[in-house]
């Protein structure tokens, strides 16, 4: 049953919000010890919300867009009275004292928040192995990483623990775990969704977005969380379109889809086979396919990581042990420590010209070139992640870990919308296809994903 059908059946009293919550919570109880997708849940609190929704439905009152859906939230988004640790010992006892804007919106639309999901420490990773809560298993490929940093959110969806989850995506952290776990994930255009209440990794790159098992879940959540927020000056002061109608699209007759040669060149052949099959499907659905080239691909990772280090270093200065928790340098893991040290080094005046300013120049170049590329097509389609997930615990050097991100960081550098959905299985492990569009053309990504899904 699609997520939209589930909401409708709750509103039509074929299923109660309470029953839906019970079903999902049973899965959490049964599987979370092994999977470690949720790090904290609050059943009584969720039950109260579900009961209130059921009461209102019975009384014939209006309910919100998410009525009775069970929602998981990444542990770096503030939810009042939950521990908002970003999976770091730095904030292990930090209790959220307010709701992020997206959380208020979810509550206004009657989503039932069940708990917080696992992630890499401060969202700095691609494997969910650097969490203070321990790693999350991949329900779709047990023993392998679920991807990251929103690995808990993706694993929660893949194992049926919740209907929709929120993640954050700075360089791929929604799309990468969606790809590895075989679910759908979406990073909106920068500025479409409020970041107020999100713990920053790198504020000029971060966006909050949804993960779900189908595109209707993604579109529903976008309809709830997008929009201008006076508390986040980076949000756009524009009407956002309604996304749900695009989630029932079945044809791509009016669409042009670009396939970038260099994106395929860096990807494993077996993964490319699956992506090519999906591209054939896009063509059969009516899309015109164009071949494109993008040589700036080699600039993506260095540009991304330099900006990430500098902005992350600056964001972590508030974790000095006075106002929040512990002094970060004293308790954080090696990846966070690496970013703080390098970020501190390249933020110094004498080095910033050499590294940071160069990264900003490269960012403009990539943005211009990528926008030019998108000028010829509606959608760019290709692999989300260039290689299969490693086994949990396998030691990777930092560069090999960063290599997972080569195809996802471009959307953050440029601010464009990008989604990932399952293309197929390679060696029994899911692989995702990534669909990217021009800024503010998020609906085209939804439209394309929907046609692929409904095919
Ligand atoms: N893996 C990337 C990084 O480590 C992306 C993380 C993210 O999107 N939060 O920075």
Short mmCIF file of C-alpha atoms and ligand atoms in Angstrom, two decimals:
data_model
loop_
_atom_site.label_atom_id
_atom_site.label_comp_id
_atom_site.label_asym_id
_atom_site.label_seq_id
_atom_site.Cartn_x
_atom_site.Cartn_y
_atom_site.Cartn_z
CA UNK A 1 0.00 0.00 0.00
CA UNK A 2 1.36 3.43 -0.95
CA UNK A 3 1.86 6.01 1.77
CA UNK A 4 -0.87 8.25 0.37
CA UNK A 5 -3.29 5.30 0.39
CA UNK A 6 -2.41 4.67 4.01
CA UNK A 7 -3.26 8.26 5.00
CA UNK A 8 -6.53 7.95 3.12
CA UNK A 9 -7.39 4.70 4.83
CA UNK A 10 -6.71 6.33 8.20
CA UNK A 11 -8.93 9.28 7.28
CA UNK A 12 -11.63 6.85 6.04
CA UNK A 13 -11.45 4.89 9.30
CA UNK A 14 -10.31 1.66 7.66
CA UNK A 15 -7.17 1.81 9.77
CA UNK A 16 -6.73 3.84 12.95
CA UNK A 17 -3.69 5.97 13.67
CA UNK A 18 -3.32 3.96 16.86
CA UNK A 19 -3.26 0.66 14.96
CA UNK A 20 -0.71 2.03 12.50
CA UNK A 21 1.50 3.17 15.37
CA UNK A 22 1.16 -0.22 17.08
CA UNK A 23 2.13 -2.07 13.91
CA UNK A 24 5.21 0.07 13.38
CA UNK A 25 6.21 -0.03 17.01
CA UNK A 26 6.00 -3.83 16.94
CA UNK A 27 8.54 -3.82 14.12
CA UNK A 28 10.79 -1.52 16.14
CA UNK A 29 10.56 -3.86 19.11
CA UNK A 30 11.21 -6.89 17.00
CA UNK A 31 14.09 -5.57 14.91
CA UNK A 32 15.70 -2.50 16.40
CA UNK A 33 18.05 -4.42 18.71
CA UNK A 34 19.69 -5.84 15.59
CA UNK A 35 19.33 -2.93 13.18
CA UNK A 36 19.89 0.02 15.54
CA UNK A 37 17.95 2.44 13.36
CA UNK A 38 16.24 4.26 16.26
CA UNK A 39 18.32 5.59 19.14
CA UNK A 40 15.39 6.87 21.19
CA UNK A 41 11.63 6.30 21.03
CA UNK A 42 8.73 7.61 23.09
CA UNK A 43 5.71 5.36 22.62
CA UNK A 44 3.40 6.96 25.24
CA UNK A 45 3.93 10.38 23.70
CA UNK A 46 3.23 9.04 20.20
CA UNK A 47 0.17 7.12 21.43
CA UNK A 48 -1.35 10.33 22.81
CA UNK A 49 -0.93 12.02 19.44
CA UNK A 50 -2.39 9.03 17.58
CA UNK A 51 -5.38 8.80 19.94
CA UNK A 52 -6.15 12.46 19.49
CA UNK A 53 -6.07 12.04 15.69
CA UNK A 54 -8.39 9.02 15.89
CA UNK A 55 -10.80 10.96 18.09
CA UNK A 56 -10.93 13.86 15.67
CA UNK A 57 -11.47 11.55 12.70
CA UNK A 58 -14.32 9.82 14.52
CA UNK A 59 -15.91 13.19 15.25
CA UNK A 60 -15.73 14.10 11.58
CA UNK A 61 -13.18 16.85 12.22
CA UNK A 62 -10.47 17.89 9.76
CA UNK A 63 -7.08 16.25 10.10
CA UNK A 64 -3.72 17.17 8.58
CA UNK A 65 -1.88 15.89 5.54
CA UNK A 66 0.16 13.37 7.52
CA UNK A 67 -2.75 12.16 9.65
CA UNK A 68 -1.59 9.12 11.58
CA UNK A 69 1.63 8.45 9.68
CA UNK A 70 4.53 7.34 11.87
CA UNK A 71 7.57 9.58 11.49
CA UNK A 72 11.23 9.13 12.45
CA UNK A 73 13.55 12.11 12.87
CA UNK A 74 17.32 12.24 12.43
CA UNK A 75 19.09 12.98 15.72
CA UNK A 76 20.44 16.34 14.57
CA UNK A 77 17.00 17.98 14.28
CA UNK A 78 15.59 19.56 17.43
CA UNK A 79 12.51 17.87 18.86
CA UNK A 80 11.44 19.14 22.25
CA UNK A 81 12.29 16.79 25.14
CA UNK A 82 14.28 14.31 23.06
CA UNK A 83 18.06 13.99 23.34
CA UNK A 84 19.44 15.89 20.36
CA UNK A 85 22.94 14.46 20.33
CA UNK A 86 23.80 14.36 16.63
CA UNK A 87 25.17 10.96 17.72
CA UNK A 88 28.09 12.70 19.42
CA UNK A 89 29.33 12.32 23.00
CA UNK A 90 29.65 16.12 22.88
CA UNK A 91 25.86 16.42 23.18
CA UNK A 92 25.04 13.10 24.79
CA UNK A 93 22.85 14.70 27.48
CA UNK A 94 21.56 17.67 25.50
CA UNK A 95 17.76 17.76 25.63
CA UNK A 96 15.97 19.64 22.87
CA UNK A 97 14.29 22.66 24.41
CA UNK A 98 12.33 23.61 21.30
CA UNK A 99 11.05 22.19 18.03
CA UNK A 100 12.77 22.81 14.72
CA UNK A 101 10.42 24.53 12.26
CA UNK A 102 10.01 21.27 10.31
CA UNK A 103 8.92 19.49 13.50
CA UNK A 104 6.24 22.09 14.24
CA UNK A 105 5.00 21.68 10.69
CA UNK A 106 4.86 17.88 11.00
CA UNK A 107 2.93 18.17 14.24
CA UNK A 108 0.51 20.70 12.75
CA UNK A 109 -0.22 18.20 9.96
CA UNK A 110 -0.78 15.34 12.42
CA UNK A 111 2.36 13.30 11.83
CA UNK A 112 3.05 10.92 14.73
CA UNK A 113 6.70 11.26 15.72
CA UNK A 114 7.91 7.99 17.24
CA UNK A 115 11.56 8.79 17.85
CA UNK A 116 15.01 9.78 16.72
CA UNK A 117 17.20 7.90 14.29
CA UNK A 118 20.88 7.01 14.22
CA UNK A 119 23.46 8.89 12.15
CA UNK A 120 27.17 9.56 11.75
CA UNK A 121 28.57 11.87 14.42
CA UNK A 122 27.49 15.42 13.47
CA UNK A 123 26.42 14.03 10.07
CA UNK A 124 30.07 13.86 9.03
CA UNK A 125 30.22 10.52 7.27
CA UNK A 126 28.79 8.12 4.71
CA UNK A 127 28.40 4.93 6.71
CA UNK A 128 26.66 5.58 10.07
CA UNK A 129 29.60 3.81 11.72
CA UNK A 130 30.88 6.87 13.60
CA UNK A 131 27.82 7.20 15.83
CA UNK A 132 28.27 7.07 19.60
CA UNK A 133 25.31 4.68 19.56
CA UNK A 134 27.21 2.19 17.40
CA UNK A 135 26.60 1.35 13.73
CA UNK A 136 23.26 0.77 12.04
CA UNK A 137 22.81 -2.40 10.01
CA UNK A 138 21.47 -2.32 6.46
CA UNK A 139 18.10 -4.15 6.51
CA UNK A 140 18.28 -4.69 2.75
CA UNK A 141 21.85 -6.05 2.81
CA UNK A 142 22.51 -7.31 6.34
CA UNK A 143 26.10 -6.95 7.53
CA UNK A 144 26.71 -3.98 5.23
CA UNK A 145 26.64 -0.31 6.11
CA UNK A 146 23.31 1.39 5.45
CA UNK A 147 25.15 4.41 4.06
CA UNK A 148 25.11 7.73 5.80
CA UNK A 149 24.97 9.96 7.43
CA UNK A 150 21.17 9.50 7.69
CA UNK A 151 21.63 5.71 7.89
CA UNK A 152 19.19 5.30 10.77
CA UNK A 153 16.42 7.06 8.84
CA UNK A 154 16.99 4.94 5.72
CA UNK A 155 17.18 1.71 7.72
CA UNK A 156 14.00 2.63 9.62
CA UNK A 157 12.16 2.99 6.31
CA UNK A 158 13.69 -0.12 4.75
CA UNK A 159 12.69 -2.27 7.72
CA UNK A 160 9.17 -0.85 8.06
CA UNK A 161 9.71 0.90 11.41
CA UNK A 162 8.13 4.17 10.25
CA UNK A 163 6.28 5.59 7.24
CA UNK A 164 8.44 8.65 6.56
CA UNK A 165 11.72 9.78 8.08
CA UNK A 166 13.58 13.06 7.98
CA UNK A 167 17.25 13.22 7.18
CA UNK A 168 19.71 15.98 6.44
CA UNK A 169 21.84 16.16 3.32
CA UNK A 170 25.03 18.21 3.14
CA UNK A 171 26.88 16.14 0.56
CA UNK A 172 24.57 13.19 0.01
CA UNK A 173 23.45 12.10 3.47
CA UNK A 174 19.85 11.48 2.42
CA UNK A 175 20.49 10.09 -1.05
CA UNK A 176 23.44 7.87 -0.18
CA UNK A 177 21.66 5.81 2.52
CA UNK A 178 18.47 5.78 0.41
CA UNK A 179 20.55 4.21 -2.36
CA UNK A 180 22.25 1.60 -0.15
CA UNK A 181 19.01 0.64 1.64
CA UNK A 182 16.82 0.57 -1.48
CA UNK A 183 14.42 3.35 -0.44
CA UNK A 184 13.53 6.78 -1.81
CA UNK A 185 15.20 9.94 -0.54
CA UNK A 186 15.07 13.54 -1.58
CA UNK A 187 17.26 16.60 -1.07
CA UNK A 188 15.26 19.74 -1.88
CA UNK A 189 16.59 22.89 -3.56
CA UNK A 190 18.68 24.85 -1.06
CA UNK A 191 16.32 27.28 0.67
CA UNK A 192 13.12 25.36 0.04
CA UNK A 193 13.02 23.83 3.53
CA UNK A 194 13.82 25.64 6.77
CA UNK A 195 17.02 24.61 8.53
CA UNK A 196 16.00 26.32 11.76
CA UNK A 197 16.61 23.79 14.52
CA UNK A 198 19.00 21.63 12.50
CA UNK A 199 22.49 21.27 13.99
CA UNK A 200 24.72 22.55 11.19
CA UNK A 201 27.34 20.45 9.50
CA UNK A 202 28.05 23.04 6.79
CA UNK A 203 25.31 25.63 6.63
CA UNK A 204 25.74 26.67 3.00
CA UNK A 205 25.26 23.04 1.94
CA UNK A 206 22.81 21.54 4.48
CA UNK A 207 19.20 20.79 3.62
CA UNK A 208 16.59 18.76 5.47
CA UNK A 209 14.60 16.30 3.39
CA UNK A 210 12.43 13.17 3.52
CA UNK A 211 13.02 9.44 3.08
CA UNK A 212 10.12 7.05 2.42
CA UNK A 213 9.41 3.79 0.68
CA UNK A 214 7.59 5.47 -2.18
CA UNK A 215 7.35 8.81 -3.95
CA UNK A 216 3.93 9.68 -2.48
CA UNK A 217 5.54 9.68 0.97
CA UNK A 218 8.28 12.01 -0.26
CA UNK A 219 5.79 14.38 -1.93
CA UNK A 220 3.47 14.42 1.09
CA UNK A 221 6.31 15.33 3.43
CA UNK A 222 7.59 18.01 1.04
CA UNK A 223 4.12 19.54 0.98
CA UNK A 224 4.37 19.81 4.76
CA UNK A 225 7.94 21.02 5.33
CA UNK A 226 8.68 23.33 2.37
CA UNK A 227 8.12 27.06 2.52
CA UNK A 228 9.45 30.36 3.76
CA UNK A 229 10.44 30.55 7.42
CA UNK A 230 11.14 33.93 9.02
CA UNK A 231 13.51 32.11 11.41
CA UNK A 232 15.71 30.90 8.54
CA UNK A 233 16.81 33.78 6.32
CA UNK A 234 18.12 31.32 3.71
CA UNK A 235 14.60 30.10 2.93
CA UNK A 236 13.04 31.44 -0.26
CA UNK A 237 10.14 33.88 -0.04
CA UNK A 238 8.11 32.12 -2.69
CA UNK A 239 4.99 30.05 -3.01
CA UNK A 240 6.00 26.40 -3.24
CA UNK A 241 4.09 24.17 -5.63
CA UNK A 242 2.02 21.26 -4.37
CA UNK A 243 4.12 18.14 -4.90
CA UNK A 244 1.59 15.37 -4.30
CA UNK A 245 -0.11 15.64 -7.73
CA UNK A 246 3.27 14.95 -9.39
CA UNK A 247 3.61 11.73 -7.39
CA UNK A 248 0.98 10.01 -9.54
CA UNK A 249 2.64 10.90 -12.83
CA UNK A 250 3.10 8.02 -15.26
CA UNK A 251 4.47 9.59 -18.44
CA UNK A 252 7.61 11.48 -19.39
CA UNK A 253 6.50 12.54 -22.87
CA UNK A 254 7.48 16.16 -22.38
CA UNK A 255 10.80 15.52 -20.61
CA UNK A 256 14.43 15.51 -21.69
CA UNK A 257 16.83 13.48 -19.57
CA UNK A 258 20.60 13.95 -19.67
CA UNK A 259 23.08 11.19 -18.93
CA UNK A 260 26.55 12.42 -17.99
CA UNK A 261 29.40 10.30 -19.31
CA UNK A 262 31.79 11.16 -16.46
CA UNK A 263 29.25 10.08 -13.83
CA UNK A 264 29.18 6.62 -15.37
CA UNK A 265 32.98 6.52 -15.81
CA UNK A 266 33.58 6.73 -12.05
CA UNK A 267 30.97 4.05 -11.26
CA UNK A 268 31.23 0.25 -11.00
CA UNK A 269 30.13 -1.47 -14.21
CA UNK A 270 27.56 -3.65 -12.47
CA UNK A 271 25.91 -0.56 -11.01
CA UNK A 272 25.97 1.14 -14.40
CA UNK A 273 24.13 -1.83 -15.91
CA UNK A 274 21.23 -1.25 -13.54
CA UNK A 275 21.28 2.50 -14.14
CA UNK A 276 21.23 1.93 -17.91
CA UNK A 277 18.19 -0.30 -17.52
CA UNK A 278 16.41 2.48 -15.62
CA UNK A 279 17.43 4.98 -18.28
CA UNK A 280 15.92 2.68 -20.91
CA UNK A 281 12.74 2.72 -18.86
CA UNK A 282 12.79 6.53 -18.79
CA UNK A 283 13.10 6.46 -22.56
CA UNK A 284 10.23 3.96 -22.89
CA UNK A 285 8.13 6.28 -20.75
CA UNK A 286 8.60 8.97 -23.36
CA UNK A 287 11.67 10.90 -22.23
CA UNK A 288 14.18 12.05 -24.79
CA UNK A 289 17.65 10.93 -23.67
CA UNK A 290 20.69 13.16 -24.31
CA UNK A 291 24.34 12.40 -23.66
CA UNK A 292 26.21 15.07 -21.72
CA UNK A 293 29.72 15.60 -20.46
CA UNK A 294 30.84 17.30 -17.25
CA UNK A 295 34.56 17.56 -16.74
CA UNK A 296 34.37 19.50 -13.46
CA UNK A 297 33.53 16.24 -11.73
CA UNK A 298 37.13 16.05 -10.45
CA UNK A 299 36.64 19.37 -8.64
CA UNK A 300 33.57 18.18 -6.73
CA UNK A 301 35.09 16.34 -3.77
CA UNK A 302 37.97 18.75 -2.99
CA UNK A 303 35.64 21.74 -3.26
CA UNK A 304 33.01 20.11 -1.09
CA UNK A 305 35.37 18.94 1.64
CA UNK A 306 37.26 22.24 1.91
CA UNK A 307 34.00 24.17 2.34
CA UNK A 308 32.68 21.50 4.69
CA UNK A 309 35.78 21.66 6.94
CA UNK A 310 35.74 25.44 7.21
CA UNK A 311 32.03 25.77 7.86
CA UNK A 312 31.99 22.80 10.24
CA UNK A 313 34.91 24.20 12.20
CA UNK A 314 33.04 27.46 12.60
CA UNK A 315 29.80 25.69 13.57
CA UNK A 316 31.55 23.70 16.29
CA UNK A 317 33.00 26.72 18.12
CA UNK A 318 29.86 26.84 20.26
CA UNK A 319 30.61 23.37 21.62
CA UNK A 320 33.25 24.66 23.99
CA UNK A 321 31.83 22.91 27.04
CA UNK A 322 30.25 26.03 28.51
CA UNK A 323 26.69 26.20 27.19
CA UNK A 324 26.22 22.75 25.67
CA UNK A 325 27.63 19.46 26.89
CA UNK A 326 31.28 18.63 26.57
CA UNK A 327 34.13 20.40 24.81
CA UNK A 328 33.94 18.84 21.37
CA UNK A 329 37.69 18.34 20.87
CA UNK A 330 37.89 16.30 24.05
CA UNK A 331 35.23 13.74 23.28
CA UNK A 332 34.60 13.57 19.52
CA UNK A 333 35.59 10.73 17.22
CA UNK A 334 38.47 10.77 14.71
CA UNK A 335 36.50 11.99 11.66
CA UNK A 336 35.02 14.97 13.51
CA UNK A 337 38.42 15.68 14.99
CA UNK A 338 40.04 15.61 11.53
CA UNK A 339 37.50 18.11 10.20
CA UNK A 340 37.97 20.46 13.15
CA UNK A 341 41.75 20.39 12.85
CA UNK A 342 41.90 20.88 9.10
CA UNK A 343 39.04 23.41 9.26
CA UNK A 344 40.89 25.40 11.90
CA UNK A 345 44.09 25.31 9.86
CA UNK A 346 42.58 26.45 6.59
CA UNK A 347 40.42 29.08 8.28
CA UNK A 348 43.54 30.96 9.33
CA UNK A 349 44.10 34.14 7.39
CA UNK A 350 47.41 33.09 5.87
CA UNK A 351 45.98 29.85 4.46
CA UNK A 352 42.44 30.80 3.63
CA UNK A 353 43.47 32.45 0.36
CA UNK A 354 45.23 29.31 -0.69
CA UNK A 355 42.48 26.82 0.13
CA UNK A 356 39.13 28.27 1.14
CA UNK A 357 38.99 31.09 -1.42
CA UNK A 358 40.02 28.63 -4.12
CA UNK A 359 37.23 26.32 -3.02
CA UNK A 360 34.73 29.17 -3.27
CA UNK A 361 35.97 29.96 -6.78
CA UNK A 362 35.68 26.33 -7.76
CA UNK A 363 32.19 26.32 -6.30
CA UNK A 364 31.11 29.17 -8.63
CA UNK A 365 32.68 27.43 -11.58
CA UNK A 366 30.93 24.14 -10.82
CA UNK A 367 27.64 25.95 -10.24
CA UNK A 368 27.85 27.80 -13.58
CA UNK A 369 28.91 24.75 -15.54
CA UNK A 370 26.30 22.52 -13.95
CA UNK A 371 23.56 25.06 -14.59
CA UNK A 372 24.69 25.25 -18.21
CA UNK A 373 24.44 21.50 -18.42
CA UNK A 374 20.95 21.60 -16.94
CA UNK A 375 20.04 24.27 -19.47
CA UNK A 376 19.83 21.54 -22.13
CA UNK A 377 17.68 19.06 -20.21
CA UNK A 378 14.94 18.79 -17.58
CA UNK A 379 16.62 16.05 -15.57
CA UNK A 380 20.09 14.59 -15.18
CA UNK A 381 19.91 10.87 -14.39
CA UNK A 382 22.76 8.64 -13.20
CA UNK A 383 24.00 6.53 -10.32
CA UNK A 384 23.64 7.91 -6.79
CA UNK A 385 26.69 6.16 -5.33
CA UNK A 386 29.56 4.81 -7.47
CA UNK A 387 30.25 1.66 -5.44
CA UNK A 388 28.50 -0.91 -3.27
CA UNK A 389 28.43 -0.45 0.52
CA UNK A 390 31.25 -2.06 2.48
CA UNK A 391 30.81 -4.52 5.33
CA UNK A 392 30.29 -2.94 8.74
CA UNK A 393 33.60 -2.54 10.53
CA UNK A 394 35.79 -2.81 7.44
CA UNK A 395 38.51 -0.17 7.74
CA UNK A 396 38.47 2.44 4.97
CA UNK A 397 40.91 5.29 4.73
CA UNK A 398 39.28 8.73 4.68
CA UNK A 399 39.71 9.17 0.93
CA UNK A 400 37.94 5.88 0.23
CA UNK A 401 35.12 6.95 2.52
CA UNK A 402 34.89 10.33 0.78
CA UNK A 403 34.80 8.56 -2.61
CA UNK A 404 31.24 7.45 -1.86
CA UNK A 405 30.19 11.09 -2.20
CA UNK A 406 31.58 11.96 -5.62
CA UNK A 407 28.19 11.90 -7.36
CA UNK A 408 26.09 13.43 -4.58
CA UNK A 409 28.12 16.50 -3.51
CA UNK A 410 27.46 18.35 -6.77
CA UNK A 411 23.80 18.96 -5.90
CA UNK A 412 24.84 20.53 -2.58
CA UNK A 413 27.60 22.63 -4.10
CA UNK A 414 25.11 23.97 -6.65
CA UNK A 415 21.99 23.99 -4.43
CA UNK A 416 19.89 21.98 -6.89
CA UNK A 417 17.22 19.39 -6.02
CA UNK A 418 18.18 15.71 -6.20
CA UNK A 419 16.40 12.47 -5.41
CA UNK A 420 17.45 8.85 -5.24
CA UNK A 421 15.29 5.76 -5.67
CA UNK A 422 15.98 2.06 -6.08
CA UNK A 423 17.15 1.08 -9.56
CA UNK A 424 17.68 -2.59 -8.80
CA UNK A 425 19.95 -5.07 -7.04
CA UNK A 426 23.62 -5.79 -7.66
CA UNK A 427 24.89 -8.90 -5.84
CA UNK A 428 21.65 -8.74 -3.78
CA UNK A 429 22.47 -5.20 -2.62
CA UNK A 430 20.22 -2.27 -3.64
CA UNK A 431 21.60 0.46 -5.89
CA UNK A 432 19.94 3.81 -6.46
CA UNK A 433 19.40 6.04 -9.46
CA UNK A 434 19.89 9.75 -8.84
CA UNK A 435 17.71 12.35 -10.56
CA UNK A 436 18.72 16.00 -10.46
CA UNK A 437 17.01 19.13 -11.83
CA UNK A 438 17.40 22.91 -11.98
CA UNK A 439 16.97 24.91 -8.77
CA UNK A 440 13.29 25.12 -7.80
CA UNK A 441 12.34 22.40 -10.28
CA UNK A 442 12.00 19.86 -7.49
CA UNK A 443 8.65 18.88 -8.96
CA UNK A 444 10.39 17.52 -12.07
CA UNK A 445 12.42 15.14 -9.93
CA UNK A 446 9.21 14.00 -8.22
CA UNK A 447 7.50 13.63 -11.59
CA UNK A 448 10.34 11.51 -12.99
CA UNK A 449 10.69 9.34 -9.90
CA UNK A 450 6.95 8.77 -9.92
CA UNK A 451 6.92 7.66 -13.57
CA UNK A 452 9.78 5.23 -12.84
CA UNK A 453 8.05 3.90 -9.74
CA UNK A 454 4.64 3.49 -11.38
CA UNK A 455 6.07 1.85 -14.44
N1 LIG B 1 29.53 12.05 3.45
C1 LIG B 1 29.54 13.48 3.35
C2 LIG B 1 30.38 14.05 4.46
O1 LIG B 1 30.94 13.28 5.16
C3 LIG B 1 28.14 14.02 3.40
C4 LIG B 1 27.56 14.13 4.75
C5 LIG B 1 26.19 14.73 4.76
O2 LIG B 1 25.56 14.92 3.71
N2 LIG B 1 25.76 15.11 5.93
O3 LIG B 1 30.48 15.22 4.67
#
